[in-house]
Each structure stands twice: as structure tokens, then as C-alpha cells.
Amino acid sequence: LERKTAEYTPCYRRFLIQTKNYSRQYSHIYHKRFLQLRPAVMRALKKSEGKDIRVASKIIDLREGEEWVVVGTLYKEMKLKPNILDEYTEERSVKLVSTQSNYASDDDSLILEDESGRLSLVGSEVDAAKLVTGVVAAVHGTVLSAGEFEVQDIVYAGLAPQKPLAVEDASASVLLLSGLAVGGSHSELPFQLLVDYVAGHLGSDGDHERSASIVRVIVAGDSVAPSAVSLEDKSVTSEEQEALARPQRLVDELLSQLAAAVPVDVMPGASDPSNFTLPQQPLHPCLFPLASRFSTFRAVTNPYDCTISGASFLGSSGQPVSNVGQYTLALPPMECLRRTLEWQHMAPTAPDTLASYPFYEYDPFVIESCPHVYFAGNQPSFESRLLTGPDGQRVRAICVPRFSETATAVLVNLKTLDCTKITFSAPGKTS
């Protein structure tokens, strides 16, 4: 199999944490987010309004009864939102923590805040059910006598500027995977079919051509199945040690077979042996004694940013999209993904409800350059949509399904941004 090659540029340096310091307050990241996104919000405001409107530099400058525009950060007041202090009763005994799948309700309300104050947002244009804490927006409306702000319009940053898509090879493609969960209770047959397909040992001549066109594989997190062995308050037997080590050993074998055929980028996920807070740092090479021998194997961050043959890829292992879905009502994963692109922020709910590192010099999750491919891994099902922006932006948004549950991978053409779902359902048969 004569495989195509592609120029690769890693762009995830901003997600690497060189020196860890958790003593800082999280207010810094909100302030930096506001400063980074305010110019983009103001540009979007001028395009949408089309007329001169008074813009208050701070919330404290607003005057009652007058029409204003003010830029700030949204905060969502939620009655069902978990509170760490609720874990303890007055008698200091522990009670059960809420494990709801969704914490939004019709009683939620929105507050706009900046360094000078806070302002309650009211009116028919305020749809708290579809918004989350951490979004930077411009709010147009009137200050009421009760100290509330009656909203006429809310403007977001919109899609960031995008570099031209300069891909020469019309057939070069990238394969997206996520949620391998190797070592779980599911069948191992789809994994071997996947390896054989990528290596060009499976399918018809047409399949072989598609396999040869794959210039890179991106594995978007949760490669290792969660451990079924409890480590609390007990010593671990040799059988349990083997059960703990087996999934990591199996995923190393799988990735080494892939890396022998094509360059592979592996992102950490929620179930992988990596740090809990975002951005998750690259998995240590010692976890992959076989795969790390190949120069084609690369452990990367989550979120991940790179450019392949002129096409820019930006995505996560799914935690930001899943968290936005937990704190909004009836928003499917694709809509959550689209909104984060519109808000120019990958993880707006961090650090409020999504754990993140306390950055103080900049917010790395701000989307300063619009990607050509924007993906979220570990989603319940496959979905793809081509999003367009007012300045000619074209973005292929992809919800990458969990491979362990769907046996499905996603093939993206770098030149056309066309997206193909490939399901490994039976020996010698793909769809």
C-alpha cells in the first residue's frame, strides 16, 4: 500500500503547562477571557446593529431609563447547580452528591458582570436555557427602575477570522476516532477490522484507495476502558494488578499497529491516565512502550490544535461539549459544538462547572483563528455539519462517536472538508 503523506504542524503549545501553580484565583482567567474577546464582540456588534449606539465602558456607567450597549461575561444562576458545600450537613456528615445528567431548569436566570458590577438580564430576548456561564457577549437594552436590564438583543463574537484552505491533494484525508475504551466488555473484533482497514488489508479496491489516502489518525480520548477494580482502602492482589494493567497494554498494542501504518496523534480523555483538569497534558510515553518506538506516534494535549496539509484541526475529547449540554436545556451535542464556535470559546463553562487549570496570563480556550475542522470526541452518535460565517468561513463541525459503542470512525477529506462515516460491523464489510 503506497500511502500519501502530508505536511504536519503542531499548534497546541498554548495548551501545554510548563510550570504548575494552583494557588492562583480563577478570576484571572475570566478577566483575560474578557479582554481577549471584547474586541471581537465589538466588531460583531458594529456589523449587526448597523447604527451608532452608546456603548458603556463598564456596567457601573449605565444610567436608568436610557438605551445602552455593554459588554460583559454571562453568569447563569441555577437552582439545580451542584454546590461543593452541599456535600456536608451541619453535623459534618457526608450526604450523597447529585448525579443528575442535566442541571438546567426553566427557573434559571442570567446575570451580566464585569470588573465593576453585575446586572440582571430580563426580557423576551433572554433565553437562559440555551446559554451558559462564561460566555462573553454584548447586551443591548435599557436599564429599568428595579436595577434590571431589559434586553433587546445579545451579540456574540461570532466565527473568528479564518486562514484560506490551501490543500493541493484532492484525496488526502484524516481519520478521526474516539472512545476506543480498549479492555472493556465489548467485542475486540472492530478494533482488528479498524487496524486492517487503515493498513489496507481489508475491503475492496475502493477501500484500499481510501485507506491509502489517510495521512493521519487522530484519537480523541478515552482510549482506555475505565477500571472495574476498586482501589479504596485495600491492598491489590496480583490478579487485580493484571486487570488494571491489561487495558493499557492492549491499547498500546492497538496504537502500535496503527502507528506502523500511519502517523497517529493520541489525545487523553476522561477515562485515560492523565490529569483531570483541562487542558489535559500528553500521556506519558512510558504508557506506550510499543507505540512510542514509532516516530509516527505522538501523544498530544486535550484540547488539540494542528494543521495538516494546510487544513487546520481543532477539537477536544468531548468534555467541554458534554458539560455545555449538562447546563442547557434540550441542546444536542452538535448545537453545543456550534455555539462554542459562535462564542469563540472552546470551553466557556470552565472553570465554573468544568475543571481547568487556573491560567492568569491568557485564556488558551479562546478560538482566535477559526479552524477548518472542529470536532468533539466521545459523543453518543455521529453527526456532521458544514458551518459558514459572514466573512467566508467554512468549518466542518463533527461529533465523533464512541468507537466502543458504535464501531464507527470518521473520515475527513482535507480539500473539500467532506465527511464520511465508516462503521466496522462485520469481517470484510464496512459502511
PDB file of N, CA and C in Angstrom, residues 90-122:
ATOM      1  N   GLU A  90     -24.922  20.165  58.553  1.00  0.00           N
ATOM      2  CA  GLU A  90     -24.461  20.917  59.715  1.00  0.00           C
ATOM      3  C   GLU A  90     -23.741  20.022  60.711  1.00  0.00           C
ATOM      4  N   GLU A  91     -24.084  18.726  60.699  1.00  0.00           N
ATOM      5  CA  GLU A  91     -23.426  17.798  61.621  1.00  0.00           C
ATOM      6  C   GLU A  91     -22.118  17.275  61.045  1.00  0.00           C
ATOM      7  N   ARG A  92     -21.690  17.843  59.875  1.00  0.00           N
ATOM      8  CA  ARG A  92     -20.428  17.484  59.232  1.00  0.00           C
ATOM      9  C   ARG A  92     -20.413  16.031  58.761  1.00  0.00           C
ATOM     10  N   SER A  93     -21.582  15.499  58.510  1.00  0.00           N
ATOM     11  CA  SER A  93     -21.646  14.159  57.935  1.00  0.00           C
ATOM     12  C   SER A  93     -21.886  14.290  56.446  1.00  0.00           C
ATOM     13  N   VAL A  94     -21.383  13.337  55.715  1.00  0.00           N
ATOM     14  CA  VAL A  94     -21.449  13.424  54.264  1.00  0.00           C
ATOM     15  C   VAL A  94     -22.803  12.932  53.768  1.00  0.00           C
ATOM     16  N   LYS A  95     -23.382  13.659  52.793  1.00  0.00           N
ATOM     17  CA  LYS A  95     -24.603  13.191  52.137  1.00  0.00           C
ATOM     18  C   LYS A  95     -24.314  12.985  50.659  1.00  0.00           C
ATOM     19  N   LEU A  96     -25.221  12.322  49.993  1.00  0.00           N
ATOM     20  CA  LEU A  96     -24.997  11.965  48.597  1.00  0.00           C
ATOM     21  C   LEU A  96     -24.916  13.205  47.720  1.00  0.00           C
ATOM     22  N   VAL A  97     -23.961  13.186  46.767  1.00  0.00           N
ATOM     23  CA  VAL A  97     -23.820  14.260  45.808  1.00  0.00           C
ATOM     24  C   VAL A  97     -24.763  14.004  44.635  1.00  0.00           C
ATOM     25  N   SER A  98     -25.372  15.069  44.102  1.00  0.00           N
ATOM     26  CA  SER A  98     -26.293  14.940  42.989  1.00  0.00           C
ATOM     27  C   SER A  98     -25.581  14.350  41.776  1.00  0.00           C
ATOM     28  N   THR A  99     -26.242  13.407  41.133  1.00  0.00           N
ATOM     29  CA  THR A  99     -25.660  12.772  39.942  1.00  0.00           C
ATOM     30  C   THR A  99     -26.591  12.935  38.744  1.00  0.00           C
ATOM     31  N   GLN A 100     -27.300  14.058  38.659  1.00  0.00           N
ATOM     32  CA  GLN A 100     -28.198  14.303  37.546  1.00  0.00           C
ATOM     33  C   GLN A 100     -27.423  14.412  36.240  1.00  0.00           C
ATOM     34  N   SER A 101     -28.085  14.076  35.146  1.00  0.00           N
ATOM     35  CA  SER A 101     -27.447  14.216  33.844  1.00  0.00           C
ATOM     36  C   SER A 101     -27.609  15.624  33.297  1.00  0.00           C
ATOM     37  N   ASN A 102     -28.562  16.399  33.834  1.00  0.00           N
ATOM     38  CA  ASN A 102     -28.774  17.767  33.388  1.00  0.00           C
ATOM     39  C   ASN A 102     -29.207  18.625  34.575  1.00  0.00           C
ATOM     40  N   TYR A 103     -28.600  19.807  34.682  1.00  0.00           N
ATOM     41  CA  TYR A 103     -28.860  20.675  35.833  1.00  0.00           C
ATOM     42  C   TYR A 103     -29.607  21.949  35.460  1.00  0.00           C
ATOM     43  N   ALA A 104     -30.040  22.082  34.220  1.00  0.00           N
ATOM     44  CA  ALA A 104     -30.761  23.280  33.788  1.00  0.00           C
ATOM     45  C   ALA A 104     -32.247  23.150  34.114  1.00  0.00           C
ATOM     46  N   SER A 105     -32.914  24.292  34.249  1.00  0.00           N
ATOM     47  CA  SER A 105     -34.351  24.313  34.505  1.00  0.00           C
ATOM     48  C   SER A 105     -34.939  25.607  33.956  1.00  0.00           C
ATOM     49  N   ASP A 106     -36.266  25.672  33.920  1.00  0.00           N
ATOM     50  CA  ASP A 106     -36.947  26.871  33.420  1.00  0.00           C
ATOM     51  C   ASP A 106     -36.807  28.049  34.368  1.00  0.00           C
ATOM     52  N   ASP A 107     -36.347  27.798  35.594  1.00  0.00           N
ATOM     53  CA  ASP A 107     -36.196  28.867  36.582  1.00  0.00           C
ATOM     54  C   ASP A 107     -34.829  29.541  36.533  1.00  0.00           C
ATOM     55  N   ASP A 108     -33.959  29.108  35.627  1.00  0.00           N
ATOM     56  CA  ASP A 108     -32.619  29.701  35.547  1.00  0.00           C
ATOM     57  C   ASP A 108     -32.706  31.148  35.073  1.00  0.00           C
ATOM     58  N   SER A 109     -31.766  31.961  35.501  1.00  0.00           N
ATOM     59  CA  SER A 109     -31.719  33.374  35.108  1.00  0.00           C
ATOM     60  C   SER A 109     -30.288  33.751  34.736  1.00  0.00           C
ATOM     61  N   LEU A 110     -30.150  34.866  33.998  1.00  0.00           N
ATOM     62  CA  LEU A 110     -28.844  35.312  33.523  1.00  0.00           C
ATOM     63  C   LEU A 110     -28.447  36.630  34.174  1.00  0.00           C
ATOM     64  N   ILE A 111     -27.165  36.746  34.456  1.00  0.00           N
ATOM     65  CA  ILE A 111     -26.567  37.954  35.013  1.00  0.00           C
ATOM     66  C   ILE A 111     -25.372  38.314  34.153  1.00  0.00           C
ATOM     67  N   LEU A 112     -25.236  39.598  33.843  1.00  0.00           N
ATOM     68  CA  LEU A 112     -24.061  40.085  33.119  1.00  0.00           C
ATOM     69  C   LEU A 112     -23.138  40.761  34.125  1.00  0.00           C
ATOM     70  N   GLU A 113     -21.848  40.432  34.064  1.00  0.00           N
ATOM     71  CA  GLU A 113     -20.929  41.014  35.024  1.00  0.00           C
ATOM     72  C   GLU A 113     -19.611  41.418  34.363  1.00  0.00           C
ATOM     73  N   ASP A 114     -18.985  42.422  34.952  1.00  0.00           N
ATOM     74  CA  ASP A 114     -17.623  42.805  34.606  1.00  0.00           C
ATOM     75  C   ASP A 114     -16.921  43.195  35.892  1.00  0.00           C
ATOM     76  N   GLU A 115     -15.752  43.843  35.774  1.00  0.00           N
ATOM     77  CA  GLU A 115     -14.988  44.148  36.989  1.00  0.00           C
ATOM     78  C   GLU A 115     -15.645  45.212  37.862  1.00  0.00           C
ATOM     79  N   SER A 116     -16.679  45.909  37.330  1.00  0.00           N
ATOM     80  CA  SER A 116     -17.304  47.000  38.091  1.00  0.00           C
ATOM     81  C   SER A 116     -18.615  46.612  38.766  1.00  0.00           C
ATOM     82  N   GLY A 117     -19.273  45.546  38.305  1.00  0.00           N
ATOM     83  CA  GLY A 117     -20.548  45.180  38.918  1.00  0.00           C
ATOM     84  C   GLY A 117     -21.276  44.095  38.158  1.00  0.00           C
ATOM     85  N   ARG A 118     -22.543  43.869  38.587  1.00  0.00           N
ATOM     86  CA  ARG A 118     -23.389  42.841  37.986  1.00  0.00           C
ATOM     87  C   ARG A 118     -24.732  43.442  37.617  1.00  0.00           C
ATOM     88  N   LEU A 119     -25.411  42.810  36.645  1.00  0.00           N
ATOM     89  CA  LEU A 119     -26.668  43.328  36.142  1.00  0.00           C
ATOM     90  C   LEU A 119     -27.569  42.158  35.763  1.00  0.00           C
ATOM     91  N   SER A 120     -28.782  42.103  36.326  1.00  0.00           N
ATOM     92  CA  SER A 120     -29.731  41.043  35.994  1.00  0.00           C
ATOM     93  C   SER A 120     -30.349  41.317  34.634  1.00  0.00           C
ATOM     94  N   LEU A 121     -30.386  40.304  33.773  1.00  0.00           N
ATOM     95  CA  LEU A 121     -30.919  40.438  32.430  1.00  0.00           C
ATOM     96  C   LEU A 121     -32.338  39.889  32.376  1.00  0.00           C
ATOM     97  N   VAL A 122     -33.268  40.686  31.815  1.00  0.00           N
ATOM     98  CA  VAL A 122     -34.671  40.282  31.702  1.00  0.00           C
ATOM     99  C   VAL A 122     -35.152  40.596  30.294  1.00  0.00           C
TER     100      VAL A 122
END
